[in-house]
XYZ file of C-alpha atoms in Angstrom:
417
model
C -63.049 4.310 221.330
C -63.001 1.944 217.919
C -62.480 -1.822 219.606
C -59.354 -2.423 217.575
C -57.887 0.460 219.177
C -59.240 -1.391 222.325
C -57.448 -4.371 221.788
C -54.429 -3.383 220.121
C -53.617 -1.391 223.114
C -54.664 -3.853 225.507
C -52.309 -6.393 223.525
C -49.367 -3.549 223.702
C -50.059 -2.916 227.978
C -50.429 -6.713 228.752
C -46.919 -7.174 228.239
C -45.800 -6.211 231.531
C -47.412 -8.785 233.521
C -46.562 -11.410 230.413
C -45.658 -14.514 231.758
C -43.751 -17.986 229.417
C -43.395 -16.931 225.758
C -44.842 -13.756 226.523
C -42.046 -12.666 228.764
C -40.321 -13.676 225.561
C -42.054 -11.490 223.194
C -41.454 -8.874 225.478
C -38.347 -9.216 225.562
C -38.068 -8.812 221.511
C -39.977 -6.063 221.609
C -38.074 -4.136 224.016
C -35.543 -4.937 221.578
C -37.356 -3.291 218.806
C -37.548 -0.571 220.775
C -34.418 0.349 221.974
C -33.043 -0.614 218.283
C -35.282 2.176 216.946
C -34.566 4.460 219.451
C -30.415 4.195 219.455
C -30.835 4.360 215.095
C -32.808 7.475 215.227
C -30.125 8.929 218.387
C -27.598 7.817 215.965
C -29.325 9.700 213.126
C -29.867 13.126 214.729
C -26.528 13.346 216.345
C -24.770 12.560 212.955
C -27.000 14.909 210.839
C -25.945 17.625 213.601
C -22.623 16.892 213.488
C -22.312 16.998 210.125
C -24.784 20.200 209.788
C -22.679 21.770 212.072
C -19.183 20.873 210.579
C -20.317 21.944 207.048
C -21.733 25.292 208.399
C -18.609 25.927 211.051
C -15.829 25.392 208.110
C -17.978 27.638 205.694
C -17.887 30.306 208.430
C -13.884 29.783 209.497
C -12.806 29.748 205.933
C -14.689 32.673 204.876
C -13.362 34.580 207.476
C -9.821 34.411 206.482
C -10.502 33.603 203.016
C -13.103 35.775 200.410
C -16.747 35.137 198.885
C -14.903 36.383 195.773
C -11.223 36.498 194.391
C -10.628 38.546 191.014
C -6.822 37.728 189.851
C -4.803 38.805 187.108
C -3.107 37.037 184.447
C -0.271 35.521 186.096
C -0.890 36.065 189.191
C -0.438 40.378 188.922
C -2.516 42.733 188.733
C -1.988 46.085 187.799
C -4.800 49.185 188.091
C -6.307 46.909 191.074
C -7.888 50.273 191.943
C -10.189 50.496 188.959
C -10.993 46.532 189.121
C -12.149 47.064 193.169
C -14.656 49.740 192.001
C -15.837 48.388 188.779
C -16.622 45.442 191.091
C -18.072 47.558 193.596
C -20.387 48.604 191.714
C -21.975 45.070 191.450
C -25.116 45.675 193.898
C -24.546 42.433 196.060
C -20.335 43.583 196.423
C -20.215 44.907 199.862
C -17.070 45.854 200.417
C -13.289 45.055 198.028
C -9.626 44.829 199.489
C -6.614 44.076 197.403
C -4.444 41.416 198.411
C -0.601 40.543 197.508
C -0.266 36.479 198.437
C 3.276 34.793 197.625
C 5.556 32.077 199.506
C 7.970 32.417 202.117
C 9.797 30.521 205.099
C 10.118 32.482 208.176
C 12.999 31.334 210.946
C 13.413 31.927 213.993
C 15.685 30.772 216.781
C 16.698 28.307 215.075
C 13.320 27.143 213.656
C 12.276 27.442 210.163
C 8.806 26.754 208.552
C 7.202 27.003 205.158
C 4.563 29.754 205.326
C 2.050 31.624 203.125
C 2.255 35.502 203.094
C -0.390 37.437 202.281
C 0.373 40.988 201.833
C -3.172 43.550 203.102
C -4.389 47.062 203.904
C -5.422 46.518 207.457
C -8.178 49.020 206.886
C -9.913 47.540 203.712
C -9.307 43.812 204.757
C -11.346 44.425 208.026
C -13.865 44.916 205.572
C -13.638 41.878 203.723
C -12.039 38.536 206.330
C -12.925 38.314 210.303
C -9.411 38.922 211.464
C -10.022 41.596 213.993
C -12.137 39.075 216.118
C -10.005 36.223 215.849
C -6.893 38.466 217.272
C -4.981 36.780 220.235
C -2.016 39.437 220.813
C -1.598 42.589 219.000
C -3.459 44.370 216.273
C -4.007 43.994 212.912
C -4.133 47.946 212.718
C -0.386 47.875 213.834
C 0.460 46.685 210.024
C 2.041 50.259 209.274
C 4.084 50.564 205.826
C 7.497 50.575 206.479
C 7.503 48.971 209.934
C 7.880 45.693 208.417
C 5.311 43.887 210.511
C 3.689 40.810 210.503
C 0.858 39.055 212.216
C 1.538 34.879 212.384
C -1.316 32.448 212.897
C -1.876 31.168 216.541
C 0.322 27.476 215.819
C 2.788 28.932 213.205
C 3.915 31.086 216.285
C 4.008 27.976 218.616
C 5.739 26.203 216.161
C 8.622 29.056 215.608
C 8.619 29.502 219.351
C 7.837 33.434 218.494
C 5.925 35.978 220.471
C 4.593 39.943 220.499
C 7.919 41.933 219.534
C 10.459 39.198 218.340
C 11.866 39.857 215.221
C 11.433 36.741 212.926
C 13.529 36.472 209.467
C 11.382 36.279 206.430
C 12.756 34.053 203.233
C 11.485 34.991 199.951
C 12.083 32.446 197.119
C 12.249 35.734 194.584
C 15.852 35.736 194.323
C 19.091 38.419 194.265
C 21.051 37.475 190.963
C 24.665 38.534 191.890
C 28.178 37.350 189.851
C 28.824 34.318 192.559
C 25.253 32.721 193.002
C 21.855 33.124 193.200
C 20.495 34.779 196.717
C 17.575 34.609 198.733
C 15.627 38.178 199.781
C 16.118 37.785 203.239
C 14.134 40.373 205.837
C 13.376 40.658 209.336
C 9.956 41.334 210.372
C 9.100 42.735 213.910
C 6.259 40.296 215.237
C 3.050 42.661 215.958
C 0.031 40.344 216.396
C -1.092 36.803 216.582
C -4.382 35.447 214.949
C -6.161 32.194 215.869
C -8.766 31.798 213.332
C -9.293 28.037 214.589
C -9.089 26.303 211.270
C -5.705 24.672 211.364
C -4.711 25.525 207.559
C -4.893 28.996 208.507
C -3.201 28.940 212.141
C -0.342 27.193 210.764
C 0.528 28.054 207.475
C -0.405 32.228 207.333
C 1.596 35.188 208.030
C -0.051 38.832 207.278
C 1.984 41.478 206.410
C 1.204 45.005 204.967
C 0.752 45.497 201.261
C 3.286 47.820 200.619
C 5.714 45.998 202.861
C 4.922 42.933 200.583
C 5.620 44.711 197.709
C 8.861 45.804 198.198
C 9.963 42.334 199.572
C 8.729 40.597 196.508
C 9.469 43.467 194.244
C 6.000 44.272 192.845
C 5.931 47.843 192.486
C 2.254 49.109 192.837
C 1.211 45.379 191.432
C -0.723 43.165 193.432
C -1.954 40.035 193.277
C -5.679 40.641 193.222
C -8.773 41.744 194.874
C -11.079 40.118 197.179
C -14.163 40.868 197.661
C -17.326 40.717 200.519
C -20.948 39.755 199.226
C -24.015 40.525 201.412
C -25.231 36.927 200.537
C -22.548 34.565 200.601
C -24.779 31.922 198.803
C -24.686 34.167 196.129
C -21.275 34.075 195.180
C -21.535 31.891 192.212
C -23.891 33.972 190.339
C -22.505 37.310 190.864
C -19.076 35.469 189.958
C -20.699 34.938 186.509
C -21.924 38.565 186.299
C -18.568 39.884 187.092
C -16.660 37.799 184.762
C -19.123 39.604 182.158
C -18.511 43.662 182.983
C -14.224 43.178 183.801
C -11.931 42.591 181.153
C -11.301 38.947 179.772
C -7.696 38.643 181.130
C -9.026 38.533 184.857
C -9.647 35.576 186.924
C -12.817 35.574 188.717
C -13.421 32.658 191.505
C -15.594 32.348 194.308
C -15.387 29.967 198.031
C -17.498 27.498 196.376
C -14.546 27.077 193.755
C -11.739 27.133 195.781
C -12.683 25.199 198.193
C -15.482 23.460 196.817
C -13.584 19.753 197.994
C -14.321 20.202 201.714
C -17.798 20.700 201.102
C -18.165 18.060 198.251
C -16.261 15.598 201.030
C -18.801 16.663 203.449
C -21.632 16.245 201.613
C -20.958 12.920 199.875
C -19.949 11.744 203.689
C -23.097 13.260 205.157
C -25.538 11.173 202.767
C -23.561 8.187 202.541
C -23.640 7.478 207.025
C -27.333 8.503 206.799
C -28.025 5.720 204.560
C -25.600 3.767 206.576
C -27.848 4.650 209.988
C -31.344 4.157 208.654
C -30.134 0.767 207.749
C -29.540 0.253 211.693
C -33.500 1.763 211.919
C -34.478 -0.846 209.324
C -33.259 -4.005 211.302
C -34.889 -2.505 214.309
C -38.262 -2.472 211.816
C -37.114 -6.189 211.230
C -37.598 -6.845 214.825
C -40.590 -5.807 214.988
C -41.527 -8.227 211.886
C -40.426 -10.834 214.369
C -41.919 -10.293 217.493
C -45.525 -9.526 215.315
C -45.203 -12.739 214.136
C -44.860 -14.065 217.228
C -47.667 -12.182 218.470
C -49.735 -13.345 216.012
C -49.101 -17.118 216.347
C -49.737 -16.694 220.452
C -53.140 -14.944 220.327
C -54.435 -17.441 217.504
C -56.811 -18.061 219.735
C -58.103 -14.741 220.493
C -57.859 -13.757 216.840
C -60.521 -16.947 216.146
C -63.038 -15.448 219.125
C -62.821 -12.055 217.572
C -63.497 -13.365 213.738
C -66.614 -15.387 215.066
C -68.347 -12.350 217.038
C -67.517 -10.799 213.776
C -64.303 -8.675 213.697
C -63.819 -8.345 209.598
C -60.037 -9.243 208.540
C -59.369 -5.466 208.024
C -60.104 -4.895 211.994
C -58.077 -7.961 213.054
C -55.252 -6.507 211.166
C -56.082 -2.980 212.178
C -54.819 -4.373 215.697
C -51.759 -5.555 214.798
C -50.806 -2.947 212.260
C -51.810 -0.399 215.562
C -49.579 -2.653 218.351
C -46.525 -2.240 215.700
C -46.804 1.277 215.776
C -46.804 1.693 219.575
C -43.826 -0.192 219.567
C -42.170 2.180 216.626
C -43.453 5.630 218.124
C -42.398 4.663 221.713
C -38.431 3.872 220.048
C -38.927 6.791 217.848
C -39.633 9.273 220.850
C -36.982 7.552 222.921
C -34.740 8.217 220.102
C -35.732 11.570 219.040
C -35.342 13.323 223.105
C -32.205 10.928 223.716
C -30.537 12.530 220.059
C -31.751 15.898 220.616
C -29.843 15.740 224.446
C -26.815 14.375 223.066
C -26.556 16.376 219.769
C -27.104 19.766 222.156
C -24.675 18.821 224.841
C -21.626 17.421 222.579
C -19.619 20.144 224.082
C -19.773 18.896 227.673
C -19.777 15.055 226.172
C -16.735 14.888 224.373
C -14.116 16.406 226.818
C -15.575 14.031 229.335
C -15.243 10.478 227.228
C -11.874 12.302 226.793
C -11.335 12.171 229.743
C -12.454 8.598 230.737
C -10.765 7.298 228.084
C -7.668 9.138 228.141
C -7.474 9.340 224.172
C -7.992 12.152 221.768
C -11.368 12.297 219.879
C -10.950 15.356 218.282
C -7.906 16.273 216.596
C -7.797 19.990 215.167
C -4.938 19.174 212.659
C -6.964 16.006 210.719
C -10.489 17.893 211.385
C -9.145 21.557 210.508
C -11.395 22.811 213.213
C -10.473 22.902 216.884
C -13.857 22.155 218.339
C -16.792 19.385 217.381
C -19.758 21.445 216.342
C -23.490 20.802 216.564
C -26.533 22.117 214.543
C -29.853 20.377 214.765
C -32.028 21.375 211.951
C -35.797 21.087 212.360
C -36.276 19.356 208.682
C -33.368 16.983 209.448
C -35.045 15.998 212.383
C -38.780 15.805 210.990
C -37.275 13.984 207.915
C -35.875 11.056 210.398
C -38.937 10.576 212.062
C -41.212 10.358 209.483
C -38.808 7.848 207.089
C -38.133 6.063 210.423
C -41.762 5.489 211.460
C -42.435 4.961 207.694
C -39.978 1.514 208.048
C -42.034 0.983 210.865
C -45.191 1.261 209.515
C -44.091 -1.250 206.580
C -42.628 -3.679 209.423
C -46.278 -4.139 210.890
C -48.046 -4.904 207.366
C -46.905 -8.596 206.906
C -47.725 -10.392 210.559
C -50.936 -8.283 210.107
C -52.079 -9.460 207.237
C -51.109 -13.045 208.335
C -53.020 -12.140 211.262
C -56.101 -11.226 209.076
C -55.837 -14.498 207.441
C -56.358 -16.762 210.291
C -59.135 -19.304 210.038
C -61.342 -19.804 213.161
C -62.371 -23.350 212.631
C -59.222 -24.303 212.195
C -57.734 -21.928 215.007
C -60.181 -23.053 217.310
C -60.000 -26.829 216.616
C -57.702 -27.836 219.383
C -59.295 -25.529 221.715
């Protein structure tokens, strides 16, 4: 073993039977420590959080929602037959479902709420949206033309205290003109399935009804108001957007989820960078520390430092030491850090409900959060990418009290000896 590996982890080990200013030193660097380990903790968990939020609202959106929406000119679109295989033909286009999607208010006993009605074919939208998994009650097959059925998100149901087989009133804001006033289209609608897709725009503002149900009620004739469309890569969406908008005719509309809902996942990204700055600032003071209790290090082993210059330790070895007991110090936060994140961003399930619990307060809220559970992915680069920036910091920390160190004089270090 090279002797400033010798010493440097002698230095790093003599600490726990330090004594006087040493306890001291200790002390700070325990400090260190535990200030490196709780800003990398702090790091992982975030990243996950956030890594897991980002991925958990792309998933719950585009399972109600579409990769790709092709609209007509006013929101109709006639012929949606020829549009759903023209875009079919696309090879990335997996499957196509047209869509009718207009306002409403539904009421029932005595409760009334705004709602957004979206008009299917139960067969081809199974194709295109996750709704058969996220069924509570019912079916979405039991959509039947003529029935007049509908299928209410899980809260839009709690909210109009309605359930399985009660017959809710649907409000359209297409109106009768008649010679006394202007009237509402006004139908009941036999309740035949709830949904809980557990994104809270969806559970609370959505009602499903069929197509051709939809169309009569609004008066649409064979018009709809699009077509959606699957993808085999939903990544892709953007570019086979462009292609699209290339082969169908000029008048259509052609958007994809990064579009039309591209300011969740701006808001998550901006937030995501802007608290991992915020955190590695946390892992910087820790570095700071270390600074600190260096320099203290180096003005208590003067002494040694002189003996080891005069049996001739060069100035790169004597800082070599120092540089070396910094690290220690960093790697032993950073792994602290690293398995204390790791445990806390893979157990966030069990963690929340029980500070819930202690405290008594709500630290999840579905309706601010539009999801109803805190998710958690820990990526491998996210993590790598912490502890090499973090021990990085660290790295720079040790360079200044080890240089000073380097710089000691004997004779004068060894005057008042």
């Amino acid at each position: 073993m090279r002797y400033e590996i010798l010493v440097g982890l002698r230095y790093t080990r003599s600490r726990k039977r330090a004594q006087g200013r040493n306890r001291f030193i200790s002390f700070i660097s325990l400090v260190s420590m535990l200030g490196t380990g709780l800003g990398v903790a702090a790091l992982i968990v975030v990243l996950s959080v956030m890594n897991g939020f980002q991925e958990e609202l792309r998933t719950r959106i585009l399972g109600v929602a579409s990769h790709i929406q092709i609209s007509g000119p006013g929101g109709e679109l006639e012929s949606w037959q020829q549009v759903a295989d023209q875009a079919s033909q696309h090879p990335n286009v997996r499957a196509a479902a047209p869509y009718i999607q207009e306002q409403g208010m539904l009421s029932f006993d005595q409760a009334v709420r705004g709602t957004l009605v979206r008009g299917v074919l139960p067969g081809s939208e199974d194709k295109v949206a996750d709704f058969a998994r996220h069924m509570r009650a019912g079916s979405l097959d039991a959509l039947q033309p003529g029935r007049f059925g509908i299928v209410l998100g899980r809260d839009l149901a709690f909210a109009l205290r309605a359930q399985v087989g009660d017959k809710v009133t649907l409000i359209a804001p297409q109106g009768l003109v008649t010679p006394a006033a202007v009237l509402p289209r006004v139908k009941q609608f036999e309740v035949v399935g709830i949904f809980e897709a557990g994104m809270y725009e969806y559970d609370s503002g959505l009602a499903l009804v069929h197509m051709q149900d939809a169309q009569v009620l609004y008066r649409m004739d064979d018009r709809v108001s699009g077509v959606r469309l699957k993808l085999d890569d939903l990544f892709a969406a953007p570019r086979v957007a462009r292609e699209l908008t290339g082969r169908l005719d000029a008048d259509l509309v052609v958007s994809d989820w990064t579009r039309s809902h591209a300011n969740f996942f701006r808001a998550v990204a901006l937030e995501k960078t802007m608290m991992t700055i915020i955190l590695f600032l946390i892992v910087a003071v820790a570095a700071f520390n270390i600074v600190s209790t260096l320099v203290m290090a180096v003005q208590e082993k003067y002494a040694d430092i002189a003996i080891l210059r005069t049996l001739g330790a060069s100035p790169r070895s004597i800082m070599t030491i120092f540089v070396l007991q910094g690290a220690i110090i960093g790697l032993v936060g950073l792994a602290g850090g690293v398995v204390g994140g790791l445990l806390l961003a893979n157990n966030l399930d069990v963690v929340i409900p029980a500070l819930e619990a202690v405290t008594g307060a709500t630290l999840w809220n579905k309706e601010i959060y539009y999801i109803s559970e805190l998710p958690s992915k820990v990526l491998a680069a996210d993590v790598v990418t912490i502890v090499s920036v973090s021990f990085v910091l660290t790295l720079v920390a040790t360079l200044y009290p080890s240089w000073r160190a380097s710089r000691v004089n004997p004779a004068e270090a060894l005057r008042y000896e």
